[in-house]
mmCIF file of C-alpha atoms in Angstrom:
data_model
loop_
_atom_site.group_PDB
_atom_site.id
_atom_site.type_symbol
_atom_site.label_atom_id
_atom_site.label_comp_id
_atom_site.label_asym_id
_atom_site.label_seq_id
_atom_site.Cartn_x
_atom_site.Cartn_y
_atom_site.Cartn_z
ATOM 1 C CA MET Q 1 0.000 0.000 0.000
ATOM 2 C CA ARG Q 2 2.701 2.485 0.945
ATOM 3 C CA ALA Q 3 4.664 1.949 -2.264
ATOM 4 C CA SER Q 4 1.606 2.466 -4.442
ATOM 5 C CA ALA Q 5 0.624 5.494 -2.364
ATOM 6 C CA ARG Q 6 4.059 7.018 -2.909
ATOM 7 C CA ARG Q 7 3.894 6.442 -6.658
ATOM 8 C CA ARG Q 8 0.583 8.242 -6.972
ATOM 9 C CA LEU Q 9 1.263 10.963 -4.429
ATOM 10 C CA ASN Q 10 1.120 14.519 -5.775
ATOM 11 C CA ARG Q 11 -0.303 17.834 -4.630
ATOM 12 C CA ASP Q 12 -3.771 17.250 -6.112
ATOM 13 C CA VAL Q 13 -4.045 13.822 -4.471
ATOM 14 C CA ILE Q 14 -3.024 15.329 -1.136
ATOM 15 C CA VAL Q 15 -5.489 18.214 -1.448
ATOM 16 C CA ARG Q 16 -8.330 15.892 -2.494
ATOM 17 C CA GLU Q 17 -7.649 13.600 0.457
ATOM 18 C CA ALA Q 18 -7.425 16.562 2.832
ATOM 19 C CA ALA Q 19 -10.849 17.727 1.650
ATOM 20 C CA ALA Q 20 -12.258 14.221 2.108
ATOM 21 C CA LEU Q 21 -10.874 14.100 5.656
ATOM 22 C CA CYS Q 22 -12.441 17.468 6.442
ATOM 23 C CA ASP Q 23 -15.764 16.374 4.942
ATOM 24 C CA GLU Q 24 -15.663 13.255 7.098
ATOM 25 C CA PHE Q 25 -14.315 14.535 10.426
ATOM 26 C CA GLY Q 26 -14.507 18.328 10.332
ATOM 27 C CA PHE Q 27 -12.273 21.119 9.162
ATOM 28 C CA GLU Q 28 -10.596 21.567 12.531
ATOM 29 C CA LYS Q 29 -9.487 17.901 12.696
ATOM 30 C CA LEU Q 30 -7.171 18.124 9.688
ATOM 31 C CA SER Q 31 -3.507 17.587 10.515
ATOM 32 C CA ILE Q 32 -0.405 16.559 8.610
ATOM 33 C CA ALA Q 33 -0.271 13.344 10.663
ATOM 34 C CA ALA Q 34 -3.900 12.441 9.911
ATOM 35 C CA LEU Q 35 -3.418 13.234 6.232
ATOM 36 C CA ALA Q 36 -0.231 11.150 5.992
ATOM 37 C CA ASP Q 37 -1.928 8.266 7.781
ATOM 38 C CA ARG Q 38 -4.876 8.419 5.396
ATOM 39 C CA LEU Q 39 -2.528 8.383 2.396
ATOM 40 C CA GLY Q 40 -0.411 5.556 3.822
ATOM 41 C CA VAL Q 41 2.808 7.567 3.975
ATOM 42 C CA ARG Q 42 4.919 9.128 6.688
ATOM 43 C CA PRO Q 43 4.364 12.853 7.354
ATOM 44 C CA PRO Q 44 7.744 13.970 5.945
ATOM 45 C CA SER Q 45 6.753 12.499 2.550
ATOM 46 C CA LEU Q 46 3.992 15.090 2.236
ATOM 47 C CA TYR Q 47 6.479 17.937 2.376
ATOM 48 C CA ASN Q 48 7.783 16.973 -1.062
ATOM 49 C CA HIS Q 49 4.443 18.262 -2.389
ATOM 50 C CA ILE Q 50 3.162 20.796 0.139
ATOM 51 C CA LYS Q 51 4.819 23.394 2.343
ATOM 52 C CA SER Q 52 2.657 23.169 5.461
ATOM 53 C CA LEU Q 53 -0.849 22.573 6.725
ATOM 54 C CA ASP Q 54 -1.640 26.204 5.878
ATOM 55 C CA ASP Q 55 -0.523 25.451 2.336
ATOM 56 C CA VAL Q 56 -2.995 22.543 2.227
ATOM 57 C CA TYR Q 57 -5.804 24.942 3.230
ATOM 58 C CA ARG Q 58 -4.721 27.411 0.534
ATOM 59 C CA GLN Q 59 -4.551 24.651 -2.053
ATOM 60 C CA MET Q 60 -8.040 23.477 -1.074
ATOM 61 C CA ALA Q 61 -9.223 27.055 -1.708
ATOM 62 C CA VAL Q 62 -7.560 27.059 -5.136
ATOM 63 C CA MET Q 63 -8.963 23.644 -6.063
ATOM 64 C CA GLY Q 64 -12.370 24.661 -4.746
ATOM 65 C CA ALA Q 65 -12.384 27.858 -6.799
ATOM 66 C CA ARG Q 66 -11.403 25.965 -9.954
ATOM 67 C CA LEU Q 67 -13.975 23.195 -9.551
ATOM 68 C CA TRP Q 68 -16.731 25.593 -8.487
ATOM 69 C CA THR Q 69 -15.997 27.790 -11.494
ATOM 70 C CA GLU Q 70 -16.182 24.800 -13.820
ATOM 71 C CA SER Q 71 -19.517 23.801 -12.305
ATOM 72 C CA ILE Q 72 -20.871 27.317 -12.802
ATOM 73 C CA ARG Q 73 -19.500 27.557 -16.343
ATOM 74 C CA LYS Q 74 -21.216 24.318 -17.416
ATOM 75 C CA SER Q 75 -24.486 25.371 -15.845
ATOM 76 C CA VAL Q 76 -24.490 28.869 -17.354
ATOM 77 C CA GLU Q 77 -23.554 27.589 -20.835
ATOM 78 C CA SER Q 78 -26.608 25.342 -20.899
ATOM 79 C CA SER Q 79 -29.023 28.017 -19.610
ATOM 80 C CA SER Q 80 -31.150 30.580 -21.367
ATOM 81 C CA ALA Q 81 -30.252 34.232 -20.775
ATOM 82 C CA ASP Q 82 -33.032 34.811 -18.231
ATOM 83 C CA GLN Q 83 -32.018 31.715 -16.221
ATOM 84 C CA LYS Q 84 -28.282 32.348 -15.863
ATOM 85 C CA ILE Q 85 -28.428 33.810 -12.350
ATOM 86 C CA ARG Q 86 -30.480 30.830 -11.233
ATOM 87 C CA ALA Q 87 -27.959 28.563 -12.970
ATOM 88 C CA ILE Q 88 -25.110 30.149 -10.977
ATOM 89 C CA ALA Q 89 -27.076 29.826 -7.739
ATOM 90 C CA ASP Q 90 -28.139 26.226 -8.338
ATOM 91 C CA ALA Q 91 -24.676 25.151 -9.497
ATOM 92 C CA SER Q 92 -23.135 26.791 -6.429
ATOM 93 C CA ARG Q 93 -25.542 25.047 -4.087
ATOM 94 C CA ALA Q 94 -24.984 21.689 -5.806
ATOM 95 C CA PHE Q 95 -21.201 22.144 -5.643
ATOM 96 C CA ALA Q 96 -21.390 22.989 -1.926
ATOM 97 C CA ARG Q 97 -23.370 19.820 -1.288
ATOM 98 C CA GLU Q 98 -20.955 17.662 -3.312
ATOM 99 C CA GLU Q 99 -17.731 19.279 -2.092
ATOM 100 C CA PRO Q 100 -18.503 21.011 1.223
ATOM 101 C CA THR Q 101 -14.896 21.530 2.298
ATOM 102 C CA LEU Q 102 -13.732 22.782 -1.086
ATOM 103 C CA PHE Q 103 -16.694 25.189 -1.209
ATOM 104 C CA PHE Q 104 -15.952 26.359 2.334
ATOM 105 C CA CYS Q 105 -12.306 26.957 1.471
ATOM 106 C CA ALA Q 106 -13.100 28.683 -1.828
ATOM 107 C CA THR Q 107 -15.236 31.233 0.027
ATOM 108 C CA ARG Q 108 -12.552 32.083 2.590
ATOM 109 C CA LYS Q 109 -9.379 34.099 2.388
ATOM 110 C CA PHE Q 110 -6.380 32.328 3.825
ATOM 111 C CA ALA Q 111 -3.170 34.072 4.806
ATOM 112 C CA ASP Q 112 -0.827 34.445 1.861
ATOM 113 C CA SER Q 113 -3.441 33.182 -0.600
ATOM 114 C CA GLY Q 114 -1.366 34.765 -3.328
ATOM 115 C CA ASN Q 115 -1.905 34.933 -7.040
ATOM 116 C CA GLU Q 116 -2.735 31.254 -7.492
ATOM 117 C CA TYR Q 117 -6.070 31.693 -5.718
ATOM 118 C CA LEU Q 118 -6.822 34.916 -7.581
ATOM 119 C CA GLU Q 119 -6.079 33.216 -10.886
ATOM 120 C CA ALA Q 120 -8.379 30.333 -9.946
ATOM 121 C CA ALA Q 121 -11.217 32.647 -8.838
ATOM 122 C CA ARG Q 122 -10.945 35.245 -11.619
ATOM 123 C CA PRO Q 123 -12.820 33.179 -14.268
ATOM 124 C CA MET Q 124 -15.764 32.838 -11.877
ATOM 125 C CA MET Q 125 -15.941 36.597 -11.517
ATOM 126 C CA SER Q 126 -15.744 36.978 -15.299
ATOM 127 C CA ILE Q 127 -18.693 34.625 -15.744
ATOM 128 C CA ALA Q 128 -20.699 36.576 -13.170
ATOM 129 C CA THR Q 129 -19.846 39.929 -14.755
ATOM 130 C CA GLU Q 130 -20.936 38.628 -18.151
ATOM 131 C CA VAL Q 131 -24.221 37.357 -16.701
ATOM 132 C CA TYR Q 132 -24.927 40.718 -15.000
ATOM 133 C CA SER Q 133 -24.205 42.500 -18.268
ATOM 134 C CA ASP Q 134 -26.632 40.201 -20.082
ATOM 135 C CA MET Q 135 -29.279 41.073 -17.477
ATOM 136 C CA ALA Q 136 -28.998 44.737 -18.427
ATOM 137 C CA ILE Q 137 -28.009 45.680 -14.889
ATOM 138 C CA ASN Q 138 -26.762 49.231 -14.760
ATOM 139 C CA PRO Q 139 -22.940 48.992 -14.933
ATOM 140 C CA GLU Q 140 -22.744 51.168 -11.817
ATOM 141 C CA LYS Q 141 -24.724 48.479 -9.949
ATOM 142 C CA GLN Q 142 -22.807 45.458 -11.242
ATOM 143 C CA ASP Q 143 -20.403 45.386 -8.291
ATOM 144 C CA LEU Q 144 -23.385 45.638 -5.968
ATOM 145 C CA ALA Q 145 -25.097 42.801 -7.862
ATOM 146 C CA GLU Q 146 -22.010 40.633 -7.467
ATOM 147 C CA TYR Q 147 -21.924 41.202 -3.704
ATOM 148 C CA LEU Q 148 -25.667 40.717 -3.368
ATOM 149 C CA PHE Q 149 -25.665 37.347 -5.093
ATOM 150 C CA ARG Q 150 -22.404 36.211 -3.527
ATOM 151 C CA CYS Q 151 -23.702 36.998 -0.043
ATOM 152 C CA LEU Q 152 -27.124 35.545 -0.754
ATOM 153 C CA ILE Q 153 -25.834 32.308 -2.251
ATOM 154 C CA ALA Q 154 -22.922 31.709 0.138
ATOM 155 C CA GLY Q 155 -24.972 32.834 3.144
ATOM 156 C CA PHE Q 156 -27.872 30.544 2.309
ATOM 157 C CA ILE Q 157 -25.542 27.609 1.675
ATOM 158 C CA SER Q 158 -23.747 28.227 4.971
ATOM 159 C CA LEU Q 159 -26.995 28.476 6.932
ATOM 160 C CA GLU Q 160 -28.330 25.357 5.238
ATOM 161 C CA ALA Q 161 -25.143 23.371 5.916
ATOM 162 C CA ASN Q 162 -25.176 24.371 9.576
ATOM 163 C CA ASN Q 163 -28.902 23.748 10.102
ATOM 164 C CA GLY Q 164 -29.485 27.460 10.556
ATOM 165 C CA LEU Q 165 -32.748 27.528 8.626
ATOM 166 C CA GLN Q 166 -36.144 26.411 9.863
ATOM 167 C CA PRO Q 167 -36.426 22.719 9.019
ATOM 168 C CA ALA Q 168 -40.178 22.911 8.337
ATOM 169 C CA GLN Q 169 -39.556 25.156 5.344
ATOM 170 C CA ASP Q 170 -39.153 23.873 1.827
ATOM 171 C CA LEU Q 171 -35.539 24.986 1.449
ATOM 172 C CA ASP Q 172 -35.489 24.491 -2.322
ATOM 173 C CA LYS Q 173 -38.488 26.801 -2.705
ATOM 174 C CA LEU Q 174 -37.057 29.322 -0.235
ATOM 175 C CA PHE Q 175 -33.751 29.411 -2.133
ATOM 176 C CA SER Q 176 -35.559 29.808 -5.447
ATOM 177 C CA ASP Q 177 -37.792 32.586 -4.082
ATOM 178 C CA LEU Q 178 -34.798 34.477 -2.663
ATOM 179 C CA ILE Q 179 -32.947 34.299 -5.993
ATOM 180 C CA ASP Q 180 -36.092 35.521 -7.807
ATOM 181 C CA LEU Q 181 -36.522 38.379 -5.333
ATOM 182 C CA ALA Q 182 -32.908 39.517 -5.645
ATOM 183 C CA GLN Q 183 -32.990 39.216 -9.414
ATOM 184 C CA SER Q 184 -36.171 41.285 -9.718
ATOM 185 C CA ALA Q 185 -34.820 43.905 -7.296
ATOM 186 C CA LEU Q 186 -31.790 44.446 -9.511
ATOM 187 C CA LYS Q 187 -33.908 44.988 -12.606
ATOM 188 C CA THR Q 188 -35.681 48.001 -11.073
#
């Protein structure tokens, strides 16, 4: 097992396994020792691919931003113009459910995130800007629209993940209604 683990060990494998550990046991339980144990290697072997545990968190943010962006891109490409905001919202919510740790990391700023994270997140912002332009949102309000939807989507997802919403509510309908309300507010 250890020999095969060493052969396949690279930064992406380490980051993927770190995210899986966090999904399983919680973000705060991640350690180099736990990660090495899970991968079947000794902790020093990880340092050939990562700098530190903080680097693992940063790399999870980068991977999360890339995968989330790809999810959004696919969803927007297959949507009609009037459904693109909903496509972004639904794709974001689906990504957060599938990859909770990577979503969590992609929405946080880690110390020394550097250009790699910005480069990973920039295409997502470009997609959003294009969608807001297609909606005929006043260019002066586009930054506001970005913050509105980012806060609405990420806030809802966070509340949902942490059981912060009333369980008797139909959360799918609530999410849909909130997106509709925000979208109509921006058109006025």
